[in-house]
mmCIF file of C-alpha atoms in Angstrom:
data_model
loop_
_atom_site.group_PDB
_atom_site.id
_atom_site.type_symbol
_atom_site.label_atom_id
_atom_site.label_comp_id
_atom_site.label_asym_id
_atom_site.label_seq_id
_atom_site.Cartn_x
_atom_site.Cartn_y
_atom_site.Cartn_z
ATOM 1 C CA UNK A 1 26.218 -31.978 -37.693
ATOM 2 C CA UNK A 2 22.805 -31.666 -36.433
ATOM 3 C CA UNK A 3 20.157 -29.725 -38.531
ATOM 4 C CA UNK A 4 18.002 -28.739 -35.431
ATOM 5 C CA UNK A 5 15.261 -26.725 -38.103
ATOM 6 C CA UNK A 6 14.365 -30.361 -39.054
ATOM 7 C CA UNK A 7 13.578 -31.746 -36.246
ATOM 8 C CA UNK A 8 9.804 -32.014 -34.983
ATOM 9 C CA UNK A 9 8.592 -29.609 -31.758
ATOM 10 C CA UNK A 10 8.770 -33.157 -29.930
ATOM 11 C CA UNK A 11 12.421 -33.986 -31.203
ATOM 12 C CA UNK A 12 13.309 -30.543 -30.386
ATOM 13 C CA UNK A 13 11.927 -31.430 -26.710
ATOM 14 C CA UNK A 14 13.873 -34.318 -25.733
ATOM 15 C CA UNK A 15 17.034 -32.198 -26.854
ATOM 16 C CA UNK A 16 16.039 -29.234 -24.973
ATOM 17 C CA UNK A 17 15.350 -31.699 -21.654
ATOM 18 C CA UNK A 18 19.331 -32.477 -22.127
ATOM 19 C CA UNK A 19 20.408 -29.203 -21.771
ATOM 20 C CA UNK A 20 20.857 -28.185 -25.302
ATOM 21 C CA UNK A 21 21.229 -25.186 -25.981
ATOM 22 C CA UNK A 22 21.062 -25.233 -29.992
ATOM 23 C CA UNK A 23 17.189 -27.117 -29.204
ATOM 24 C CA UNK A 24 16.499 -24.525 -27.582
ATOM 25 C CA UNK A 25 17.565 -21.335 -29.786
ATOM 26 C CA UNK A 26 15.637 -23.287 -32.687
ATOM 27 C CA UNK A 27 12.132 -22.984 -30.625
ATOM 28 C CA UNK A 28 13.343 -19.396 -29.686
ATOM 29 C CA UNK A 29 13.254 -19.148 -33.780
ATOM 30 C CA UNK A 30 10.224 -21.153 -34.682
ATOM 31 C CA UNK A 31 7.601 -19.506 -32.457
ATOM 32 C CA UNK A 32 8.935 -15.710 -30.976
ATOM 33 C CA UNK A 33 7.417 -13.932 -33.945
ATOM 34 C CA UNK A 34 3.882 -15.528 -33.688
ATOM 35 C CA UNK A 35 3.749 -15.326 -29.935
ATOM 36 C CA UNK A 36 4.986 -11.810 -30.108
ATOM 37 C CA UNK A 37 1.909 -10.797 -32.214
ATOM 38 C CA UNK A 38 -0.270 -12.784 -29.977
ATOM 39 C CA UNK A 39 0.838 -10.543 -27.202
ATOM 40 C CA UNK A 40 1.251 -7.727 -29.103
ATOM 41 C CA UNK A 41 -2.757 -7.913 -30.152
ATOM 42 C CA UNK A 42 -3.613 -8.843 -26.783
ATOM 43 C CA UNK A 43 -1.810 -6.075 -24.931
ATOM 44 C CA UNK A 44 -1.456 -3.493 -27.524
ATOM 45 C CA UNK A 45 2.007 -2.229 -26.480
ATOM 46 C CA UNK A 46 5.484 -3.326 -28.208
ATOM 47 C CA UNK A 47 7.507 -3.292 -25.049
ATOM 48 C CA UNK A 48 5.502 -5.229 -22.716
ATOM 49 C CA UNK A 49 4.767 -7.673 -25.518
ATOM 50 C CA UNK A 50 7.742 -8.525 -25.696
ATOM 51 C CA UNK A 51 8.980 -8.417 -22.205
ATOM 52 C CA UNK A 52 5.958 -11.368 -22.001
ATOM 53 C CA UNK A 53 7.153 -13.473 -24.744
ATOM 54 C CA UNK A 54 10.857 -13.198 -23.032
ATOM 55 C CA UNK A 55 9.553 -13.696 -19.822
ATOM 56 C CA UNK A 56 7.872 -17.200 -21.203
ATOM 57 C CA UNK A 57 11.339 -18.470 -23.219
ATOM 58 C CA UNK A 58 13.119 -17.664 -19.742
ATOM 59 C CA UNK A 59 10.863 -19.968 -17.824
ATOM 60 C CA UNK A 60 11.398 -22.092 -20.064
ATOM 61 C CA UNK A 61 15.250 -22.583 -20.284
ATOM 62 C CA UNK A 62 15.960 -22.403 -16.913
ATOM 63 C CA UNK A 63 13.558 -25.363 -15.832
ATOM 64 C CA UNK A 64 14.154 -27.793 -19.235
ATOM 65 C CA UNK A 65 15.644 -30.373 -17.244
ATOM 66 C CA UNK A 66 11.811 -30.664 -16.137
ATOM 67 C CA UNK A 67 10.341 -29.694 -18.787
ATOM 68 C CA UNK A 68 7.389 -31.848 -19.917
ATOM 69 C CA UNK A 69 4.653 -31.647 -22.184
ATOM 70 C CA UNK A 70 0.666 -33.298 -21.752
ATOM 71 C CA UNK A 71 -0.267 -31.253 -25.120
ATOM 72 C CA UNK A 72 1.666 -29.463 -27.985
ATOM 73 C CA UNK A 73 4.331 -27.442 -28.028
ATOM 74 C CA UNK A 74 2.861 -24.949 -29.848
ATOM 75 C CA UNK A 75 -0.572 -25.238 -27.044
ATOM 76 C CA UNK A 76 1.689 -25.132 -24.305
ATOM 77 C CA UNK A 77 3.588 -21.758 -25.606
ATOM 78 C CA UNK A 78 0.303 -19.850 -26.401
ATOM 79 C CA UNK A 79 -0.916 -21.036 -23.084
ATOM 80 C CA UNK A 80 2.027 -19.280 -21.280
ATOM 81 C CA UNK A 81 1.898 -16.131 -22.915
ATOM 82 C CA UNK A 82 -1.684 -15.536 -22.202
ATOM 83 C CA UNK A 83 -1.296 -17.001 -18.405
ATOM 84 C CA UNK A 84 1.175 -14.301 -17.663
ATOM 85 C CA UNK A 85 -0.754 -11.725 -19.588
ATOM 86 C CA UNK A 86 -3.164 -12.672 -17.106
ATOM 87 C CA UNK A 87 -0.866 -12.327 -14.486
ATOM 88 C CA UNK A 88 0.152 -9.100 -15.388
ATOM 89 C CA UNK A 89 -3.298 -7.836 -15.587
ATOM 90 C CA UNK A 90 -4.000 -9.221 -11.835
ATOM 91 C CA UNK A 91 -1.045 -6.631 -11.266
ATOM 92 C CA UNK A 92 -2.443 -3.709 -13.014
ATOM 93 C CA UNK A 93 -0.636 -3.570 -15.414
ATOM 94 C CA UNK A 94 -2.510 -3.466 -18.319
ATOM 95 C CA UNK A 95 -4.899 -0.536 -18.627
ATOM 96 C CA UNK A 96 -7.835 0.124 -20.991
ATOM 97 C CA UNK A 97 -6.751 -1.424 -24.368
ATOM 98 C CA UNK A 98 -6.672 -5.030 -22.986
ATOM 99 C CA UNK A 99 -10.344 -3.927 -21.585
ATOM 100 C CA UNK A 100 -11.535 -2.356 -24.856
ATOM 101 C CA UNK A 101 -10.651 -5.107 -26.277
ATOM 102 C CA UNK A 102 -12.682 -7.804 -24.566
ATOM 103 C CA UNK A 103 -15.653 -5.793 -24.671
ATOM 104 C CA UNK A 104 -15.562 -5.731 -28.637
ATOM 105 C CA UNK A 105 -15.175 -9.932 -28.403
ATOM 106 C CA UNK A 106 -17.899 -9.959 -26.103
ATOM 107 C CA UNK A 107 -20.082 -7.772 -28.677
ATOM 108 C CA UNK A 108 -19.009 -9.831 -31.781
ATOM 109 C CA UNK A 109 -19.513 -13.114 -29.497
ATOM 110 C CA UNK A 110 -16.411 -14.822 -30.765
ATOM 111 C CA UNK A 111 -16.528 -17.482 -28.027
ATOM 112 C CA UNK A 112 -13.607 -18.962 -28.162
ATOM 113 C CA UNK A 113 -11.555 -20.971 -24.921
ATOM 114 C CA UNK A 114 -8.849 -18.351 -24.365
ATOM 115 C CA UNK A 115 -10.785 -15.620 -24.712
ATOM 116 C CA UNK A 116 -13.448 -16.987 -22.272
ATOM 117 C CA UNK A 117 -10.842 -18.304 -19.777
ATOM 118 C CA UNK A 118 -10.072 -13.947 -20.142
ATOM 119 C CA UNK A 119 -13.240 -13.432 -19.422
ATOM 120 C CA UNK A 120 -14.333 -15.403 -16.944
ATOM 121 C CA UNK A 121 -10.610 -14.021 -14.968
ATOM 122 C CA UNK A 122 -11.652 -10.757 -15.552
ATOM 123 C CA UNK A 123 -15.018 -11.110 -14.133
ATOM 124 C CA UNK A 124 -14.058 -13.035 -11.027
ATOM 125 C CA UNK A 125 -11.836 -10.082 -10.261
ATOM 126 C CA UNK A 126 -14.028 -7.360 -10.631
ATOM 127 C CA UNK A 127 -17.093 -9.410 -8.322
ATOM 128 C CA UNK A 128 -14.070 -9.852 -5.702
ATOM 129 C CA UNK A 129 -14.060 -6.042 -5.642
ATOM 130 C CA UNK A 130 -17.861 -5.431 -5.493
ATOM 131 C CA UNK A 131 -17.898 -8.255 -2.508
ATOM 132 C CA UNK A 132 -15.282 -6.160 -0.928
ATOM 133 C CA UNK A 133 -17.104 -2.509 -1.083
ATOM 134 C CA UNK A 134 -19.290 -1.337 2.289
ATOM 135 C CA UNK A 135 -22.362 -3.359 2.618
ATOM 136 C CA UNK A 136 -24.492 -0.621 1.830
ATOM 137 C CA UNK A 137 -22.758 0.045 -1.406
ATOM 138 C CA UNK A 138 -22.508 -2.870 -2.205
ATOM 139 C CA UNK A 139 -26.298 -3.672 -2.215
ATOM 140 C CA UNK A 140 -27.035 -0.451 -3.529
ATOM 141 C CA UNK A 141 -24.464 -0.868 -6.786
ATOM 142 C CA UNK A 142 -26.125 -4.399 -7.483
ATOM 143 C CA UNK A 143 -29.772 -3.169 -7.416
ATOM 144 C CA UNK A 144 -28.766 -0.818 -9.847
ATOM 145 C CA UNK A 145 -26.545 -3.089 -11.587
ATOM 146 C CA UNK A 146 -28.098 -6.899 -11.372
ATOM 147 C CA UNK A 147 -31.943 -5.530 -11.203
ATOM 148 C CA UNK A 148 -31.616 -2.761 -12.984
ATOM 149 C CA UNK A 149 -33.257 -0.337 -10.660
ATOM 150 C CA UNK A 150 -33.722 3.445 -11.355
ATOM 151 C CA UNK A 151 -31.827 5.446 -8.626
ATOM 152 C CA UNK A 152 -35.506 6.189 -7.243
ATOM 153 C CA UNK A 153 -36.507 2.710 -7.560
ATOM 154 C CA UNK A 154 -33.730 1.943 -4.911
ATOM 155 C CA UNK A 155 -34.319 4.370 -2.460
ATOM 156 C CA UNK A 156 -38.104 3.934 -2.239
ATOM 157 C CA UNK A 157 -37.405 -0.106 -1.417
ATOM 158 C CA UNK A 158 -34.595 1.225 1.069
ATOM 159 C CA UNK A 159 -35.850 4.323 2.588
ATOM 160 C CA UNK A 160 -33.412 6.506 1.277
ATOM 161 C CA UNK A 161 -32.967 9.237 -1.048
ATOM 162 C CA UNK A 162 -32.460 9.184 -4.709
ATOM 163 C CA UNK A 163 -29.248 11.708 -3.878
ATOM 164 C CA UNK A 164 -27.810 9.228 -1.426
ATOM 165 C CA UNK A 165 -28.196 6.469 -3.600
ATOM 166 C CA UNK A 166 -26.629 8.264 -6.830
ATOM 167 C CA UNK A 167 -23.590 9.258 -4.436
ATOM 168 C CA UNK A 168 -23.111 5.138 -3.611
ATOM 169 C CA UNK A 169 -23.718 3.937 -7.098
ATOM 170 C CA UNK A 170 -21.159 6.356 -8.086
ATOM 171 C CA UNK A 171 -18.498 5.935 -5.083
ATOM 172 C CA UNK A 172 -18.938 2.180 -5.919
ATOM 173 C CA UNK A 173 -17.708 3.391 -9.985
ATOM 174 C CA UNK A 174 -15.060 5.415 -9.095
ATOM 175 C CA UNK A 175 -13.880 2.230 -6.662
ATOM 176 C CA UNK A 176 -13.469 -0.112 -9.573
ATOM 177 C CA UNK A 177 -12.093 2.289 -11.767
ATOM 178 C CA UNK A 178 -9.447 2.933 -9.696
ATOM 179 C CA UNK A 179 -8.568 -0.594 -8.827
ATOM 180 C CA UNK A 180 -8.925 -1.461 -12.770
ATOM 181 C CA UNK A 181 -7.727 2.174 -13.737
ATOM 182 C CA UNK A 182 -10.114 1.796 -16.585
ATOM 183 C CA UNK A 183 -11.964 4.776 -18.068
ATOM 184 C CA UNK A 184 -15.758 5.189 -17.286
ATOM 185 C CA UNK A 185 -17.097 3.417 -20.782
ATOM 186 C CA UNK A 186 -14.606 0.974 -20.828
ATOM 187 C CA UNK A 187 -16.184 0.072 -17.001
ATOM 188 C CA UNK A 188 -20.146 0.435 -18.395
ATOM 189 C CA UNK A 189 -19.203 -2.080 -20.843
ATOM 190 C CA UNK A 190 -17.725 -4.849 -18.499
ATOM 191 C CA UNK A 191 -20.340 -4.283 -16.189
ATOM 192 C CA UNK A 192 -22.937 -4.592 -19.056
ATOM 193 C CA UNK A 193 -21.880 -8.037 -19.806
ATOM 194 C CA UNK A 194 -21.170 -9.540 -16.123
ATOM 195 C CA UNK A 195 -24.502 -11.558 -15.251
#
């Protein structure tokens, strides 16, 4: 009788690329809870947290004939959960506590390489929306957001009116808030710490 809970993750592997089942109920065991709390804390709701880690242990069985690993087991799992988090949020599905939270990691600059990879998704996403806006808008929201120009600042160097400019600078909000559906100071604070 085989006593899969003694095997290593990489034991557990070569069992799991041979179709058995057992191998694979034993990693179900060893790592749902912690990858459930990783998800959990990352998304802040129960359901979809678990929906994620689910999603990731599906993948998984139904392409372990395949299944190889270039780092650990344990790497590889955390690494799926937070790539289809990210997938998810590309989807918008994940609204302002995901968002919250990455602006309080950003404030306590706890640089570490998931969070950044976050980050760095997050912020290519919202650029790709201010590259999409109306040129005007555009150049008007990243005067006021890049140079930090006064609403009058930017209409003396364009020959407009401070009105007209607060009316783009706040179409161009109301644009990424709806794409994001993020609250107003959930948006200042992403926009505060893109370069």
């Amino acid at each position: 009788m085989i006593i899969y809970s003694a095997h290593t993750d990489q034991d557990l592997i070569t069992l799991l690329r041979r179709g058995d089942h057992d191998a694979f109920t034993e990693i179900y065991k060893r790592y749902w809870s912690v990858l459930y709390l990783h998800a959990r804390h990352m998304l802040r709701q129960e359901d979809q947290a678990r929906d994620v880690v689910q999603e990731v242990f599906t993948a998984m069985w139904n392409k372990h004939a395949q299944f190889e690993l270039t780092i650990s087991l344990n790497a590889y799992l955390y690494k799926a959960v937070r790539n289809t988090i990210l997938n998810i949020i590309r989807h918008g599905k994940v609204q302002e506590n995901y968002l919250a939270d990455l602006g309080d990691f950003i404030d306590q600059e706890k640089v570490q390489t998931d969070e950044l990879v976050r980050y760095n998704d997050l912020k290519r996403l919202i650029e790709r929306e201010i590259l999409n806006m109306p040129p005007k808008m555009r150049e008007i929201f990243e005067m006021s957001r890049k140079e930090g120009l006064s609403h009058a600042e930017i209409g003396e160097r364009l020959g407009i009116s401070d009105l007209t400019v607060k009316k783009q600078v706040s179409k161009a909000v109301t644009m990424l808030r709806k794409k994001f559906k993020i609250p107003l100071a959930t948006l200042i604070i992403l926009l505060r710490i893109l370069p």
